[in-house]
Coordinates of C-alpha atoms and ligand atoms in Angstrom, one line a residue:
Chain A
M766 CA -70.9 -20.9 34.1
R767 CA -68.9 -21.1 37.2
I768 CA -70.1 -23.1 40.2
H769 CA -68.3 -23.1 43.5
E770 CA -66.2 -26.3 43.9
T771 CA -67.6 -27.1 47.4
A772 CA -71.1 -27.0 46.0
V773 CA -70.1 -29.4 43.3
N774 CA -68.4 -31.7 45.8
T775 CA -71.5 -31.9 47.9
A776 CA -73.8 -32.4 44.9
V777 CA -71.7 -35.3 43.6
L778 CA -71.6 -37.1 46.9
L779 CA -75.4 -36.6 47.4
A780 CA -76.0 -37.9 43.9
L781 CA -73.9 -41.0 44.6
L782 CA -75.9 -41.5 47.8
S783 CA -79.3 -40.9 46.3
V784 CA -79.0 -43.6 43.6
P785 CA -78.7 -46.6 46.0
A786 CA -81.1 -44.9 48.4
F787 CA -83.7 -44.9 45.7
A788 CA -82.8 -48.4 44.6
W789 CA -83.2 -49.6 48.2
W790 CA -86.7 -48.0 48.2
T791 CA -87.7 -49.7 45.0
D792 CA -85.9 -52.9 46.0
E793 CA -83.3 -53.2 43.3
P794 CA -80.2 -54.6 44.9
F795 CA -78.3 -54.8 41.7
T796 CA -78.3 -51.0 41.3
I797 CA -77.0 -50.8 44.9
T798 CA -74.2 -53.1 44.0
L799 CA -73.3 -50.9 41.0
A800 CA -73.2 -47.8 43.2
T801 CA -71.0 -49.7 45.7
R802 CA -68.7 -50.6 42.8
A803 CA -68.5 -46.9 41.8
A804 CA -67.8 -45.9 45.4
V805 CA -65.0 -48.4 45.8
L806 CA -63.4 -47.6 42.4
A807 CA -63.7 -43.9 43.4
L808 CA -61.8 -44.6 46.6
A809 CA -59.0 -46.4 44.6
A810 CA -58.8 -43.4 42.3
V811 CA -58.8 -40.9 45.2
G812 CA -55.6 -42.7 46.3
L813 CA -54.0 -42.5 42.9
N814 CA -55.0 -38.8 42.6
I815 CA -52.8 -37.9 45.5
L816 CA -49.7 -39.2 43.6
L817 CA -50.8 -38.3 40.1
G818 CA -52.8 -35.1 40.7
I819 CA -50.9 -33.4 43.5
G820 CA -47.6 -35.1 43.1
G821 CA -47.6 -35.1 39.3
L822 CA -46.3 -38.7 39.2
V823 CA -48.0 -40.9 36.7
S824 CA -48.0 -44.3 38.3
F825 CA -49.0 -47.0 35.8
G826 CA -48.8 -49.6 38.5
H827 CA -51.4 -48.6 41.1
A828 CA -53.1 -52.0 40.5
V829 CA -50.3 -53.3 42.7
F830 CA -51.9 -51.7 45.8
F831 CA -55.4 -52.6 44.7
G832 CA -54.4 -56.2 44.3
L833 CA -52.5 -56.2 47.6
G834 CA -55.6 -55.0 49.4
G835 CA -57.6 -57.6 47.6
Y836 CA -55.2 -60.4 48.4
A837 CA -54.8 -59.3 52.0
M838 CA -58.6 -59.8 52.3
A839 CA -58.6 -63.0 50.4
I840 CA -55.8 -64.6 52.3
L841 CA -57.0 -63.7 55.8
A842 CA -60.6 -64.7 55.0
F843 CA -59.5 -67.8 53.2
H844 CA -57.8 -69.1 56.3
A845 CA -60.7 -68.1 58.4
Q846 CA -63.2 -69.9 56.3
N847 CA -61.1 -73.1 56.1
Y848 CA -60.1 -73.0 59.7
T849 CA -56.4 -73.3 58.7
E850 CA -53.5 -71.4 60.1
L851 CA -51.5 -68.9 58.1
N852 CA -47.8 -69.4 58.2
L853 CA -45.9 -66.1 57.9
G854 CA -42.5 -67.6 58.2
I855 CA -41.8 -65.8 61.5
G856 CA -44.8 -67.4 63.1
V857 CA -48.3 -68.7 62.6
I858 CA -51.5 -66.7 62.9
D859 CA -55.2 -67.4 62.4
G860 CA -57.2 -65.9 59.5
T861 CA -59.9 -63.4 60.3
N862 CA -63.1 -62.2 58.8
S863 CA -63.2 -58.9 60.6
M864 CA -63.2 -56.1 58.1
P865 CA -61.4 -53.5 60.3
V866 CA -58.5 -56.0 60.9
I867 CA -58.4 -56.8 57.1
W868 CA -58.4 -53.1 56.3
L869 CA -55.6 -52.4 58.6
V870 CA -53.5 -55.2 57.1
A871 CA -54.3 -54.0 53.6
I872 CA -53.3 -50.4 54.4
I873 CA -50.1 -51.3 56.1
V874 CA -49.0 -53.8 53.5
S875 CA -49.8 -51.4 50.7
A876 CA -48.1 -48.5 52.4
I877 CA -44.9 -50.5 53.0
T878 CA -44.9 -51.8 49.4
A879 CA -45.5 -48.3 48.1
C880 CA -42.4 -47.0 50.0
L881 CA -40.3 -49.8 48.5
I882 CA -41.6 -49.2 45.0
G883 CA -41.2 -45.5 45.5
L884 CA -37.6 -45.8 46.6
L885 CA -36.7 -47.5 43.4
S886 CA -39.0 -45.7 40.9
L887 CA -38.5 -42.1 42.2
R888 CA -34.9 -42.3 41.0
T889 CA -36.4 -41.9 37.5
S890 CA -38.9 -39.5 36.0
G891 CA -41.1 -39.1 33.0
V892 CA -41.6 -42.1 30.8
Y893 CA -39.1 -44.2 32.8
F894 CA -41.1 -43.6 35.9
I895 CA -44.3 -44.8 34.1
M896 CA -42.4 -47.9 32.8
I897 CA -40.9 -48.9 36.1
T898 CA -44.2 -48.7 37.9
L899 CA -45.8 -50.7 35.1
A900 CA -43.0 -53.3 35.5
F901 CA -43.7 -53.6 39.2
G902 CA -47.4 -54.1 38.4
Q903 CA -46.5 -56.9 36.0
M904 CA -44.2 -58.5 38.5
F905 CA -47.1 -58.7 41.1
Y906 CA -49.5 -59.9 38.4
Y907 CA -47.3 -62.9 37.4
F908 CA -46.5 -63.7 41.0
A909 CA -50.3 -63.9 41.8
I910 CA -50.9 -66.1 38.7
S911 CA -48.2 -68.5 39.9
W912 CA -49.2 -68.5 43.5
S913 CA -51.2 -71.8 43.5
T914 CA -52.0 -71.7 47.3
Y915 CA -54.4 -68.9 46.6
G916 CA -55.9 -70.2 43.3
G917 CA -53.2 -69.1 40.9
E918 CA -54.9 -67.9 37.7
D919 CA -58.3 -68.8 39.0
G920 CA -58.2 -66.6 42.1
V921 CA -60.0 -67.2 45.4
S922 CA -63.7 -67.2 46.3
I923 CA -64.8 -66.1 49.8
Y924 CA -68.2 -67.4 50.4
V925 CA -69.4 -65.1 53.1
R926 CA -68.7 -61.4 53.2
N927 CA -66.5 -60.4 56.0
Q928 CA -68.0 -58.8 59.1
F929 CA -68.1 -55.3 60.5
P930 CA -69.3 -54.8 64.1
G931 CA -72.9 -53.8 64.3
L932 CA -73.7 -54.2 60.6
N933 CA -75.1 -56.9 58.4
T934 CA -72.6 -56.6 55.6
L935 CA -74.5 -59.0 53.3
D936 CA -77.3 -56.5 53.1
P937 CA -76.3 -54.5 50.0
I938 CA -77.4 -51.1 51.3
Q939 CA -75.5 -51.5 54.6
F940 CA -72.4 -52.6 52.7
F941 CA -72.8 -49.6 50.4
L942 CA -73.1 -47.2 53.3
L943 CA -69.9 -48.7 54.8
C944 CA -68.0 -48.1 51.6
F945 CA -69.5 -44.7 51.0
G946 CA -68.6 -43.7 54.6
L947 CA -65.0 -44.7 54.0
L948 CA -65.0 -42.8 50.8
C949 CA -66.3 -39.6 52.5
F950 CA -63.8 -40.0 55.4
T951 CA -60.9 -40.4 52.9
L952 CA -62.0 -37.4 50.9
F953 CA -62.1 -35.4 54.1
V954 CA -58.6 -36.6 55.1
T955 CA -57.3 -35.9 51.5
A956 CA -58.7 -32.4 51.6
R957 CA -56.9 -31.7 54.8
V958 CA -53.7 -33.1 53.6
Q959 CA -53.9 -31.2 50.3
R960 CA -54.1 -27.9 52.3
S961 CA -51.5 -28.8 54.8
A962 CA -47.9 -27.8 54.8
F963 CA -47.1 -31.2 53.2
G964 CA -49.7 -30.7 50.5
V965 CA -48.5 -27.2 49.6
A966 CA -45.0 -28.5 49.5
L967 CA -45.8 -31.5 47.3
N968 CA -48.0 -29.5 45.0
A969 CA -45.2 -26.9 44.5
T970 CA -42.6 -29.7 43.9
R971 CA -44.7 -30.9 41.0
Q972 CA -44.7 -27.4 39.5
S973 CA -41.0 -26.6 40.1
R974 CA -38.6 -29.0 41.6
A975 CA -35.9 -26.3 41.6
R976 CA -38.1 -24.0 43.6
A977 CA -38.9 -26.7 46.2
E978 CA -35.2 -27.5 46.7
A979 CA -34.3 -23.8 46.9
V980 CA -36.5 -23.3 49.9
G981 CA -35.1 -26.3 51.6
L982 CA -37.5 -29.1 50.7
R983 CA -36.5 -32.6 49.6
P984 CA -38.7 -33.6 46.6
V985 CA -38.0 -37.3 46.9
R986 CA -38.9 -37.4 50.5
L987 CA -42.2 -35.6 49.9
Q988 CA -43.0 -37.9 46.9
L989 CA -42.2 -41.0 49.0
V990 CA -44.7 -40.0 51.6
A991 CA -47.3 -39.3 48.9
F992 CA -46.6 -42.7 47.4
A993 CA -47.2 -44.4 50.8
L994 CA -50.4 -42.5 51.4
S995 CA -51.6 -43.0 47.9
G996 CA -50.9 -46.7 48.0
A997 CA -52.5 -47.2 51.4
I998 CA -55.8 -45.7 50.2
T999 CA -55.8 -47.7 46.9
G1000 CA -55.0 -50.8 49.0
L1001 CA -58.0 -50.1 51.3
A1002 CA -60.2 -49.9 48.2
G1003 CA -58.8 -53.2 47.0
A1004 CA -59.9 -54.9 50.2
L1005 CA -63.4 -53.4 49.8
F1006 CA -63.5 -54.4 46.1
A1007 CA -62.6 -58.0 47.1
D1008 CA -65.4 -58.0 49.7
L1009 CA -67.9 -56.5 47.2
N1010 CA -67.2 -59.4 44.7
R1011 CA -66.4 -61.9 47.4
F1012 CA -63.7 -63.0 45.0
V1013 CA -60.2 -62.0 44.1
S1014 CA -58.1 -62.9 41.0
P1015 CA -54.8 -61.8 39.6
S1016 CA -56.7 -59.4 37.3
M1017 CA -56.8 -57.0 40.3
F1018 CA -53.0 -56.6 39.6
S1019 CA -53.4 -56.2 35.9
W1020 CA -52.0 -53.2 33.9
Q1021 CA -55.5 -52.7 32.5
L1022 CA -56.7 -51.9 36.0
S1023 CA -53.8 -49.5 36.5
G1024 CA -54.8 -47.8 33.3
E1025 CA -58.5 -47.7 34.3
L1026 CA -57.6 -45.9 37.5
I1027 CA -55.7 -43.3 35.6
V1028 CA -58.7 -42.9 33.2
L1029 CA -61.0 -42.4 36.2
V1030 CA -58.8 -39.6 37.5
I1031 CA -58.5 -37.9 34.1
I1032 CA -62.2 -38.1 33.3
G1033 CA -63.1 -36.5 36.6
G1034 CA -60.3 -33.9 36.6
V1035 CA -56.7 -34.4 37.6
G1036 CA -55.8 -33.1 41.1
R1037 CA -59.4 -32.2 41.9
L1038 CA -60.7 -33.6 45.2
I1039 CA -63.9 -35.0 43.9
G1040 CA -62.6 -35.7 40.4
P1041 CA -62.1 -39.4 41.0
V1042 CA -65.6 -39.8 42.3
I1043 CA -67.1 -38.3 39.2
G1044 CA -64.8 -40.4 37.0
A1045 CA -65.8 -43.6 38.8
C1046 CA -69.5 -42.8 38.5
V1047 CA -69.2 -42.0 34.8
F1048 CA -67.1 -45.2 34.3
V1049 CA -69.5 -47.5 36.1
A1050 CA -72.6 -45.9 34.4
L1051 CA -71.0 -46.3 30.9
E1052 CA -69.9 -49.9 31.7
H1053 CA -73.4 -50.8 32.8
L1054 CA -75.5 -48.9 30.2
L1055 CA -73.3 -49.5 27.2
G1056 CA -71.7 -52.7 28.3
G1057 CA -75.1 -54.4 28.1
L1058 CA -75.5 -53.3 24.4
T1059 CA -72.1 -54.0 23.1
E1060 CA -68.9 -55.5 24.3
Y1061 CA -67.0 -52.7 22.6
W1062 CA -68.2 -50.1 25.1
H1063 CA -64.6 -49.2 25.8
I1064 CA -64.7 -47.3 22.5
A1065 CA -67.2 -44.9 23.9
L1066 CA -65.1 -44.5 27.0
G1067 CA -62.1 -43.9 24.7
A1068 CA -64.0 -41.2 22.8
I1069 CA -64.9 -39.4 26.0
L1070 CA -61.4 -39.6 27.2
L1071 CA -60.1 -38.2 24.0
G1072 CA -62.6 -35.3 24.1
I1073 CA -61.5 -34.4 27.6
V1074 CA -57.8 -34.6 26.9
L1075 CA -58.3 -32.5 23.7
F1076 CA -60.9 -29.9 24.8
G1077 CA -61.1 -29.8 28.6
R1078 CA -58.0 -30.5 30.6
G1079 CA -59.8 -30.1 33.8
G1080 CA -62.1 -33.1 33.1
V1081 CA -65.8 -33.1 33.9
L1082 CA -65.2 -31.0 37.0
G1083 CA -63.2 -28.4 35.0
L1084 CA -66.2 -28.0 32.7
L1085 CA -68.5 -27.5 35.7
T1086 CA -66.4 -25.1 37.6
G1087 CA -64.9 -23.3 34.6
Q1088 CA -61.3 -23.7 35.5
D1089 CA -58.8 -26.3 34.6
G1090 CA -56.2 -25.6 37.1
A1091 CA -56.5 -27.4 40.4
R1092 CA -56.6 -27.2 43.7
V1093 CA -55.9 -26.2 47.3
Chain B
M1075 CA -11.4 -8.0 59.8
S1076 CA -14.8 -9.7 60.2
E1077 CA -15.1 -13.2 59.0
A1078 CA -16.6 -14.0 55.7
V1079 CA -20.2 -15.2 55.6
L1080 CA -19.7 -17.2 52.4
T1081 CA -16.5 -18.4 50.8
T1082 CA -15.7 -20.4 47.7
H1083 CA -12.3 -22.1 47.5
K1084 CA -10.9 -22.8 44.1
L1085 CA -14.2 -24.0 42.6
C1086 CA -13.6 -25.8 39.2
K1087 CA -16.3 -27.1 36.9
R1088 CA -15.7 -28.3 33.4
F1089 CA -18.2 -29.1 30.7
G1090 CA -16.2 -31.2 28.3
A1091 CA -13.4 -29.0 27.0
L1092 CA -15.1 -25.9 28.4
S1093 CA -13.9 -24.5 31.8
A1094 CA -17.1 -23.0 33.1
T1095 CA -15.6 -22.0 36.4
D1096 CA -11.9 -22.1 36.8
D1097 CA -10.4 -21.9 40.3
V1098 CA -13.0 -19.4 41.5
S1099 CA -12.3 -18.2 45.0
I1100 CA -14.6 -15.4 46.2
T1101 CA -15.8 -14.2 49.6
L1102 CA -19.0 -12.6 50.8
L1103 CA -18.4 -10.3 53.8
P1104 CA -21.0 -9.2 56.4
D1105 CA -23.2 -6.3 55.3
E1106 CA -21.8 -6.2 51.8
I1107 CA -23.2 -6.5 48.3
H1108 CA -20.6 -8.4 46.2
A1109 CA -21.4 -8.1 42.5
V1110 CA -20.2 -10.7 40.0
I1111 CA -20.2 -9.4 36.5
G1112 CA -19.0 -10.8 33.2
P1113 CA -20.1 -11.4 29.7
N1114 CA -22.7 -13.9 28.7
G1115 CA -21.4 -17.5 29.1
A1116 CA -18.7 -16.4 31.6
G1117 CA -19.9 -18.9 34.1
K1118 CA -21.9 -16.8 36.5
S1119 CA -24.9 -19.0 36.7
T1120 CA -22.7 -22.1 36.9
L1121 CA -20.9 -20.5 39.9
I1122 CA -24.2 -19.8 41.6
Q1123 CA -25.4 -23.4 41.0
Q1124 CA -22.3 -24.7 42.7
I1125 CA -22.7 -22.4 45.7
C1126 CA -26.4 -23.4 46.0
G1127 CA -25.7 -27.1 45.5
S1128 CA -27.6 -27.8 42.4
L1129 CA -24.3 -28.5 40.5
R1130 CA -21.4 -30.4 42.0
P1131 CA -18.0 -28.8 41.4
D1132 CA -15.2 -31.0 40.0
S1133 CA -13.0 -29.7 42.8
G1134 CA -13.0 -26.9 45.3
R1135 CA -15.3 -26.2 48.3
V1136 CA -17.9 -23.9 49.6
E1137 CA -18.0 -22.6 53.2
L1138 CA -20.9 -20.9 55.0
L1139 CA -19.9 -19.1 58.2
G1140 CA -16.7 -21.1 58.4
R1141 CA -18.5 -24.4 58.0
D1142 CA -17.7 -26.6 54.9
I1143 CA -21.1 -27.2 53.2
S1144 CA -19.7 -28.9 50.1
I1145 CA -21.3 -32.2 50.9
F1146 CA -24.7 -30.6 51.6
D1147 CA -27.5 -31.0 49.0
T1148 CA -29.5 -28.0 47.8
A1149 CA -32.2 -28.3 50.5
A1150 CA -29.6 -28.6 53.3
R1151 CA -27.8 -25.5 52.0
A1152 CA -31.1 -23.6 51.9
R1153 CA -31.8 -24.6 55.5
A1154 CA -28.3 -23.6 56.5
G1155 CA -29.1 -20.1 55.3
I1156 CA -28.5 -19.7 51.6
A1157 CA -31.4 -18.1 49.7
R1158 CA -31.2 -18.1 46.0
T1159 CA -33.2 -16.2 43.4
F1160 CA -33.2 -17.6 39.8
Q1161 CA -32.3 -16.0 36.6
V1162 CA -35.5 -17.5 35.1
S1163 CA -38.2 -17.4 37.7
Q1164 CA -38.9 -20.7 39.4
L1165 CA -42.3 -20.4 41.0
A1166 CA -45.3 -22.6 41.5
M1167 CA -47.2 -21.1 38.7
E1168 CA -50.6 -22.6 39.5
D1169 CA -50.5 -21.4 43.1
T1170 CA -51.2 -18.0 44.5
V1171 CA -48.6 -15.4 45.4
L1172 CA -49.4 -16.1 49.1
Q1173 CA -48.9 -19.9 48.6
N1174 CA -45.5 -19.3 47.1
A1175 CA -44.5 -17.2 50.0
V1176 CA -45.9 -19.7 52.5
L1177 CA -43.9 -22.4 50.7
G1178 CA -40.7 -20.5 51.6
A1179 CA -41.8 -20.4 55.2
I1180 CA -42.7 -24.1 55.2
G1181 CA -39.3 -25.0 53.7
S1182 CA -37.1 -22.9 55.9
R1183 CA -38.9 -24.0 59.1
G1184 CA -38.7 -27.6 58.1
I1185 CA -42.3 -28.4 58.7
S1186 CA -43.2 -30.1 55.4
W1187 CA -44.1 -33.3 57.3
R1188 CA -47.2 -31.5 58.8
M1189 CA -50.2 -33.1 57.2
W1190 CA -53.2 -31.9 59.0
R1191 CA -53.2 -28.2 59.8
N1192 CA -54.2 -25.8 57.0
A1193 CA -51.0 -24.1 56.0
Q1194 CA -52.7 -21.0 54.8
Q1195 CA -54.5 -20.6 58.2
T1196 CA -51.3 -21.1 60.3
P1197 CA -50.6 -17.6 61.8
T1198 CA -46.8 -18.1 62.0
L1199 CA -46.5 -19.1 58.3
I1200 CA -48.9 -16.3 57.2
A1201 CA -47.1 -13.7 59.2
R1202 CA -43.8 -14.5 57.7
A1203 CA -45.2 -14.7 54.2
D1204 CA -47.1 -11.5 54.5
T1205 CA -44.2 -9.6 55.8
A1206 CA -42.1 -10.6 52.8
L1207 CA -44.9 -9.8 50.4
E1208 CA -45.4 -6.4 52.0
R1209 CA -41.7 -5.6 51.7
V1210 CA -41.5 -6.2 48.0
G1211 CA -44.8 -4.5 47.4
L1212 CA -46.8 -7.6 46.4
I1213 CA -49.2 -7.7 49.3
E1214 CA -52.2 -6.5 47.3
H1215 CA -51.6 -9.3 44.9
R1216 CA -51.4 -12.0 47.5
D1217 CA -54.4 -13.9 46.2
T1218 CA -53.4 -13.6 42.5
V1219 CA -52.5 -16.9 40.8
C1220 CA -48.8 -16.7 39.9
A1221 CA -49.4 -17.4 36.2
N1222 CA -51.5 -14.2 36.0
L1223 CA -48.6 -12.0 37.3
S1224 CA -46.6 -9.7 35.1
H1225 CA -43.0 -10.6 34.5
G1226 CA -41.9 -7.9 36.9
Q1227 CA -44.2 -9.1 39.6
R1228 CA -42.8 -12.6 39.3
R1229 CA -39.3 -11.2 39.7
Q1230 CA -40.5 -9.5 42.9
L1231 CA -42.0 -12.7 44.1
E1232 CA -38.7 -14.5 43.6
V1233 CA -37.2 -12.0 46.0
A1234 CA -40.1 -12.3 48.4
V1235 CA -39.7 -16.1 48.6
A1236 CA -36.0 -15.6 49.4
L1237 CA -36.9 -13.2 52.2
T1238 CA -39.2 -15.8 53.8
L1239 CA -36.2 -18.0 54.3
E1240 CA -34.6 -15.3 56.6
P1241 CA -31.2 -16.4 55.3
K1242 CA -27.6 -15.8 56.2
A1243 CA -26.7 -14.9 52.6
F1244 CA -28.6 -14.0 49.5
I1245 CA -27.5 -15.3 46.1
M1246 CA -29.3 -13.5 43.3
D1247 CA -29.0 -14.4 39.7
E1248 CA -29.9 -11.3 37.6
P1249 CA -32.8 -10.1 39.7
M1250 CA -33.2 -7.0 37.5
A1251 CA -33.5 -9.0 34.3
G1252 CA -36.4 -7.7 32.3
L1253 CA -37.6 -5.3 35.0
G1254 CA -37.5 -2.0 33.0
A1255 CA -36.0 1.3 34.3
E1256 CA -38.7 1.9 36.9
G1257 CA -38.6 -1.6 38.3
S1258 CA -34.8 -1.7 38.4
K1259 CA -34.8 1.5 40.4
T1260 CA -37.2 0.2 43.0
L1261 CA -35.4 -3.1 43.4
T1262 CA -32.0 -1.3 43.6
A1263 CA -33.3 0.8 46.5
F1264 CA -34.7 -2.3 48.2
L1265 CA -31.5 -4.3 47.8
D1266 CA -29.5 -1.3 49.2
G1267 CA -31.2 -1.7 52.5
L1268 CA -31.3 -5.5 52.4
R1269 CA -27.6 -5.9 52.7
L1270 CA -27.7 -5.1 56.4
E1271 CA -30.0 -8.1 57.0
A1272 CA -27.8 -10.5 55.1
P1273 CA -25.0 -9.9 52.5
I1274 CA -25.9 -10.4 48.9
L1275 CA -23.9 -12.1 46.1
L1276 CA -25.4 -10.3 43.1
V1277 CA -25.0 -11.5 39.6
E1278 CA -26.3 -8.6 37.4
H1279 CA -26.0 -7.2 33.9
D1280 CA -27.5 -3.9 34.8
M1281 CA -24.3 -1.8 35.3
D1282 CA -26.2 1.2 36.7
A1283 CA -27.5 -1.1 39.5
V1284 CA -24.1 -2.8 40.0
F1285 CA -22.2 0.4 40.3
A1286 CA -24.9 1.9 42.6
L1287 CA -25.0 -1.1 44.9
A1288 CA -21.8 -3.0 45.0
D1289 CA -19.3 -2.7 47.8
R1290 CA -17.1 -5.0 45.8
I1291 CA -17.1 -6.3 42.3
S1292 CA -15.6 -9.5 40.9
V1293 CA -15.2 -9.8 37.1
L1294 CA -15.6 -13.3 35.7
V1295 CA -14.4 -14.0 32.2
Y1296 CA -14.3 -17.5 30.7
G1297 CA -14.7 -19.0 34.1
K1298 CA -11.9 -17.1 35.7
V1299 CA -12.0 -14.2 38.2
I1300 CA -9.8 -11.6 36.5
A1301 CA -10.3 -8.9 39.0
T1302 CA -11.9 -8.1 42.4
G1303 CA -12.1 -4.7 43.9
S1304 CA -14.2 -1.6 44.7
A1305 CA -16.5 -0.1 42.0
A1306 CA -13.9 2.6 41.4
E1307 CA -11.1 0.1 41.1
I1308 CA -13.0 -2.0 38.6
R1309 CA -14.1 0.9 36.6
N1310 CA -10.5 2.1 36.2
S1311 CA -8.9 -1.3 35.7
A1312 CA -7.3 -1.6 32.2
A1313 CA -7.6 -5.4 32.2
V1314 CA -11.3 -5.2 33.0
R1315 CA -12.0 -2.6 30.4
E1316 CA -10.3 -4.7 27.8
A1317 CA -11.9 -7.9 28.7
Y1318 CA -15.4 -6.8 29.5
L1319 CA -16.4 -3.2 30.1
G1320 CA -14.7 -2.1 26.9
D1321 CA -17.3 -3.7 24.7
A1322 CA -20.1 -2.5 26.9
T1323 CA -19.3 1.3 26.6
Ligands
ADP1472 N1 -25.1 -28.1 31.9 C1 -24.2 -27.6 31.0 N2 -23.6 -28.4 30.1 C2 -22.7 -27.9 29.2 N3 -22.4 -26.6 29.2 C3 -22.9 -25.8 30.1 C4 -23.9 -26.2 31.0 N4 -24.3 -25.2 31.8 C5 -23.6 -24.1 31.3 N5 -22.8 -24.5 30.3 C6 -21.9 -23.6 29.6 O1 -21.0 -23.0 30.5 C7 -20.8 -21.7 30.2 C8 -21.2 -20.8 31.4 O2 -22.6 -20.7 31.4 P1 -23.4 -19.8 32.5 O3 -22.9 -20.1 33.8 O4 -24.8 -20.0 32.3 O5 -23.0 -18.4 32.0 P2 -23.5 -17.0 32.5 O6 -24.5 -17.2 33.6 O7 -22.3 -16.2 33.0 O8 -24.1 -16.3 31.3 C9 -21.5 -21.4 28.9 O9 -20.6 -21.5 27.8 C10 -22.6 -22.4 28.9 O10 -22.9 -22.8 27.5
MG1473 MG1 -26.6 -16.7 33.8

């Protein structure tokens, strides 16, 4: 059976919207929190999908950006809640609990870091690329553990969720809608980018580097931009994730998290616009439904992953739309 | 005499003990098809790679319209006006025919930084892509995914992508390979007219095509140019017969 991809995209987003809407109706805030978790993880994976799906670069260090977003939130909010100043070396600033400001900082810091990591890692390819991105992830992880100002291994708790003009962010449904809105907006931007000249060029570079160069394109430059965009989105997700939990810890930088993001993308369908959203929903549902029964729920996740890799390269979305290629 | 469009000066490239190109100096003049022939392993593809920038020569230089482009990378040479077709098709296999042609337009116009506008709905890109597809006879396949094309159609698309670059010189590595008699004839007729747009450096094994098309022929053997001349001169050269044509006839 073939279903048009746009119809699937809409259906997936409506499904993700309807679960918390129903939970709000029946007053089950925990379910809303689960849906928010799915939306935020989906956003992080949408970021990774730009690099992995369109660019064909398997980053095993995307937790770096997730963690940077998280710590950007934690550091700014930490100083705001303690009424202390934040010394940047070049000057002193106050903390803030304004979400838009925090998001902006998370996006900028992640994008710049992504450029730097990209400059070094894009000299390599294949397994070496995977290893070097993993190494960067570990570097940030151990740095966070040893950074005692912000809790070291224990992380930082932020007692009150940060603020967004006009919303009560402590109300679960309002915070969900905020995250969901950002997810939809990012999906829209990603879809545009994917179809743009840049997207066509990046997508072709993944398929044939020689072809790209022969028409006058510079693969590394394209991949670097993809890296920055990808990191920025995952960084934004990290800031939201921190606000969802009102807590950050070095585990946001862990290689397990990098791996989970890759898993989300693969489950949903590599390079497919809505793939990461499906992946995140499946992941959070499994985690919740099976996680309550056994602590070995990852085995079930592994089995699903194995099934997809062996039998359906296009992931869940590939099964639904009957094609395993991507895109554009 | 008119100035050469493309010139190589004493290009040398060694792979270990093997001299893949040995002091190769050739010119590509306006409006001409200059064929490079030679047995397998003679160094034809290696020469093309050095001209296009994907392989650095050990010594020697490459000039385009009198400008030394030796330090240019592949992308810069493409933008400067060198359009290459590959011996083994290099296409975005998951993309449609149109997307591959649009890619050429994007690359040559240097607009790969545009991240918002739909490339396949941008009239200037589409016009350029469609014109190229029309000319090679692929226009009715423009929405076919490349992986579903026949071998011959892929060869045609290689040429179409080169056309979208609107280059100063074409460098073609065995464009007829695997085309069959009918396909070779069509492509031969097409290249015959194309030389007036930009000269073609043509590496080809199909001798019928070479003798039908080439204004000049250079014979490459073990990395060395052993003769350059008109089709008639090459056909009648004793040295060439011995080294190369002899075992072909
Ligand atoms: N990257 C390489 N490393 C080592 N040897 C190579 C390389 N590329 C080509 N060669 C050798 O150089 C010679 C010329 O190859 P090539 O240019 O492909 O020949 P042609 O295109 O004329 O058939 C061959 O002997 C080939 O084996
Ligand atoms: Mg060859």
